[in-house]
């Protein structure tokens, strides 16, 4: 019987899309994070991971990893953007994910800038979002 460590090792090294899809159904947030860091994880699996929830810290890390993933397509990034917006409205601080989204040319700058207007956005997040978005233009 596989242990959580076995699932983690597989999530870090697996290249097969169907195996990665099965791993995304594991109940372990560290496996989800490993999948989000694995450059071979396909966009469909990344999109599924945007709905995974565990705790504020784990969720925010997962969203950052998804926002930074080289295979994240527009659908994945839009789902991450929506999740970050929801978390900001709830008073959480997914600031690293928000800033990673600002670096993604697949998203419209106005959509990302809107994150700075939400309830949980700090003045520092607003400044850093503006700065990163200004670098894109």
PDB file of N, CA, C and O in Angstrom, residues 4 10-11 19 24 28-30 33 36 40 42 48 55-56 58 66 79 94-95 108 110 116 122 126 128 136:
ATOM      1  N   UNK A   4       1.913   8.260   1.987  1.00  0.00           N
ATOM      2  CA  UNK A   4       1.912   9.645   1.507  1.00  0.00           C
ATOM      3  C   UNK A   4       3.258  10.046   0.882  1.00  0.00           C
ATOM      4  O   UNK A   4       3.285  10.791  -0.099  1.00  0.00           O
ATOM      5  N   UNK A  10       6.074  10.410  -6.362  1.00  0.00           N
ATOM      6  CA  UNK A  10       5.523  10.228  -7.701  1.00  0.00           C
ATOM      7  C   UNK A  10       5.067  11.568  -8.285  1.00  0.00           C
ATOM      8  O   UNK A  10       5.292  11.839  -9.462  1.00  0.00           O
ATOM      9  N   UNK A  11       4.435  12.407  -7.473  1.00  0.00           N
ATOM     10  CA  UNK A  11       3.965  13.711  -7.953  1.00  0.00           C
ATOM     11  C   UNK A  11       5.127  14.595  -8.397  1.00  0.00           C
ATOM     12  O   UNK A  11       4.980  15.409  -9.304  1.00  0.00           O
ATOM     13  N   UNK A  19      -1.426   9.475 -14.982  1.00  0.00           N
ATOM     14  CA  UNK A  19      -0.950   9.229 -13.615  1.00  0.00           C
ATOM     15  C   UNK A  19      -1.000  10.518 -12.798  1.00  0.00           C
ATOM     16  O   UNK A  19      -1.383  10.503 -11.619  1.00  0.00           O
ATOM     17  N   UNK A  24      -3.804  13.919  -8.570  1.00  0.00           N
ATOM     18  CA  UNK A  24      -4.510  15.143  -8.181  1.00  0.00           C
ATOM     19  C   UNK A  24      -5.699  14.843  -7.285  1.00  0.00           C
ATOM     20  O   UNK A  24      -6.173  15.727  -6.567  1.00  0.00           O
ATOM     21  N   UNK A  28      -3.866  14.886  -0.069  1.00  0.00           N
ATOM     22  CA  UNK A  28      -2.732  15.522   0.591  1.00  0.00           C
ATOM     23  C   UNK A  28      -2.338  16.830  -0.105  1.00  0.00           C
ATOM     24  O   UNK A  28      -1.959  16.827  -1.280  1.00  0.00           O
ATOM     25  N   UNK A  29      -2.376  17.956   0.615  1.00  0.00           N
ATOM     26  CA  UNK A  29      -2.022  19.231  -0.022  1.00  0.00           C
ATOM     27  C   UNK A  29      -0.568  19.286  -0.486  1.00  0.00           C
ATOM     28  O   UNK A  29      -0.269  19.974  -1.468  1.00  0.00           O
ATOM     29  N   UNK A  30       0.329  18.552   0.151  1.00  0.00           N
ATOM     30  CA  UNK A  30       1.725  18.569  -0.307  1.00  0.00           C
ATOM     31  C   UNK A  30       1.863  17.849  -1.640  1.00  0.00           C
ATOM     32  O   UNK A  30       2.749  18.171  -2.426  1.00  0.00           O
ATOM     33  N   UNK A  33       0.702  20.429  -4.200  1.00  0.00           N
ATOM     34  CA  UNK A  33       1.762  21.417  -4.429  1.00  0.00           C
ATOM     35  C   UNK A  33       2.876  20.840  -5.292  1.00  0.00           C
ATOM     36  O   UNK A  33       3.417  21.540  -6.153  1.00  0.00           O
ATOM     37  N   UNK A  36       1.696  20.901  -8.788  1.00  0.00           N
ATOM     38  CA  UNK A  36       1.731  22.267  -9.314  1.00  0.00           C
ATOM     39  C   UNK A  36       3.154  22.726  -9.620  1.00  0.00           C
ATOM     40  O   UNK A  36       3.343  23.648 -10.414  1.00  0.00           O
ATOM     41  N   UNK A  40       5.690  18.854 -15.866  1.00  0.00           N
ATOM     42  CA  UNK A  40       5.008  17.944 -16.784  1.00  0.00           C
ATOM     43  C   UNK A  40       3.506  17.846 -16.513  1.00  0.00           C
ATOM     44  O   UNK A  40       2.794  17.167 -17.254  1.00  0.00           O
ATOM     45  N   UNK A  42      -0.133  18.533 -16.880  1.00  0.00           N
ATOM     46  CA  UNK A  42      -0.872  19.176 -17.972  1.00  0.00           C
ATOM     47  C   UNK A  42      -1.885  20.192 -17.460  1.00  0.00           C
ATOM     48  O   UNK A  42      -2.327  20.136 -16.308  1.00  0.00           O
ATOM     49  N   UNK A  48      -7.954  21.474 -12.457  1.00  0.00           N
ATOM     50  CA  UNK A  48      -8.606  20.761 -11.349  1.00  0.00           C
ATOM     51  C   UNK A  48      -8.055  21.206 -10.001  1.00  0.00           C
ATOM     52  O   UNK A  48      -8.796  21.335  -9.027  1.00  0.00           O
ATOM     53  N   UNK A  55      -6.019  24.520   3.773  1.00  0.00           N
ATOM     54  CA  UNK A  55      -5.870  25.555   4.797  1.00  0.00           C
ATOM     55  C   UNK A  55      -5.394  26.816   4.102  1.00  0.00           C
ATOM     56  O   UNK A  55      -4.924  26.762   2.959  1.00  0.00           O
ATOM     57  N   UNK A  56      -5.483  27.943   4.763  1.00  0.00           N
ATOM     58  CA  UNK A  56      -5.090  29.208   4.132  1.00  0.00           C
ATOM     59  C   UNK A  56      -3.652  29.147   3.623  1.00  0.00           C
ATOM     60  O   UNK A  56      -3.379  29.513   2.474  1.00  0.00           O
ATOM     61  N   UNK A  58      -1.652  26.496   2.922  1.00  0.00           N
ATOM     62  CA  UNK A  58      -1.485  25.541   1.821  1.00  0.00           C
ATOM     63  C   UNK A  58      -2.193  26.013   0.557  1.00  0.00           C
ATOM     64  O   UNK A  58      -1.660  25.871  -0.548  1.00  0.00           O
ATOM     65  N   UNK A  66       0.507  27.390  -9.006  1.00  0.00           N
ATOM     66  CA  UNK A  66      -0.302  27.289 -10.224  1.00  0.00           C
ATOM     67  C   UNK A  66      -0.115  28.529 -11.099  1.00  0.00           C
ATOM     68  O   UNK A  66      -0.006  28.412 -12.328  1.00  0.00           O
ATOM     69  N   UNK A  79      -8.853  30.813 -13.646  1.00  0.00           N
ATOM     70  CA  UNK A  79      -9.380  30.150 -12.451  1.00  0.00           C
ATOM     71  C   UNK A  79      -8.577  30.542 -11.215  1.00  0.00           C
ATOM     72  O   UNK A  79      -9.146  30.750 -10.134  1.00  0.00           O
ATOM     73  N   UNK A  94      -3.534  35.947  -0.255  1.00  0.00           N
ATOM     74  CA  UNK A  94      -2.814  35.220  -1.299  1.00  0.00           C
ATOM     75  C   UNK A  94      -1.954  36.163  -2.147  1.00  0.00           C
ATOM     76  O   UNK A  94      -2.018  36.176  -3.371  1.00  0.00           O
ATOM     77  N   UNK A  95      -1.151  36.965  -1.460  1.00  0.00           N
ATOM     78  CA  UNK A  95      -0.407  38.025  -2.135  1.00  0.00           C
ATOM     79  C   UNK A  95       0.622  37.491  -3.135  1.00  0.00           C
ATOM     80  O   UNK A  95       0.782  38.069  -4.218  1.00  0.00           O
ATOM     81  N   UNK A 108      -5.121  39.898 -18.844  1.00  0.00           N
ATOM     82  CA  UNK A 108      -5.214  41.337 -19.094  1.00  0.00           C
ATOM     83  C   UNK A 108      -4.771  42.099 -17.846  1.00  0.00           C
ATOM     84  O   UNK A 108      -5.183  41.753 -16.730  1.00  0.00           O
ATOM     85  N   UNK A 110      -5.751  44.871 -16.630  1.00  0.00           N
ATOM     86  CA  UNK A 110      -6.886  45.415 -15.874  1.00  0.00           C
ATOM     87  C   UNK A 110      -7.519  44.360 -14.973  1.00  0.00           C
ATOM     88  O   UNK A 110      -7.965  44.672 -13.868  1.00  0.00           O
ATOM     89  N   UNK A 116      -6.188  44.496  -6.623  1.00  0.00           N
ATOM     90  CA  UNK A 116      -5.785  45.535  -5.675  1.00  0.00           C
ATOM     91  C   UNK A 116      -6.941  46.336  -5.107  1.00  0.00           C
ATOM     92  O   UNK A 116      -6.766  47.041  -4.116  1.00  0.00           O
ATOM     93  N   UNK A 122      -3.780  44.806   0.610  1.00  0.00           N
ATOM     94  CA  UNK A 122      -3.075  45.796   1.419  1.00  0.00           C
ATOM     95  C   UNK A 122      -2.517  46.895   0.514  1.00  0.00           C
ATOM     96  O   UNK A 122      -2.377  46.706  -0.692  1.00  0.00           O
ATOM     97  N   UNK A 126      -1.122  46.554  -3.434  1.00  0.00           N
ATOM     98  CA  UNK A 126      -1.540  47.450  -4.522  1.00  0.00           C
ATOM     99  C   UNK A 126      -0.336  48.084  -5.207  1.00  0.00           C
ATOM    100  O   UNK A 126      -0.270  48.134  -6.436  1.00  0.00           O
ATOM    101  N   UNK A 128       2.779  46.956  -5.289  1.00  0.00           N
ATOM    102  CA  UNK A 128       3.571  45.942  -5.995  1.00  0.00           C
ATOM    103  C   UNK A 128       2.854  45.449  -7.253  1.00  0.00           C
ATOM    104  O   UNK A 128       3.505  45.183  -8.265  1.00  0.00           O
ATOM    105  N   UNK A 136       5.166  45.325 -17.486  1.00  0.00           N
ATOM    106  CA  UNK A 136       4.644  44.576 -18.639  1.00  0.00           C
ATOM    107  C   UNK A 136       4.347  45.469 -19.820  1.00  0.00           C
ATOM    108  O   UNK A 136       4.272  45.002 -20.947  1.00  0.00           O
TER     109      UNK A 136
END
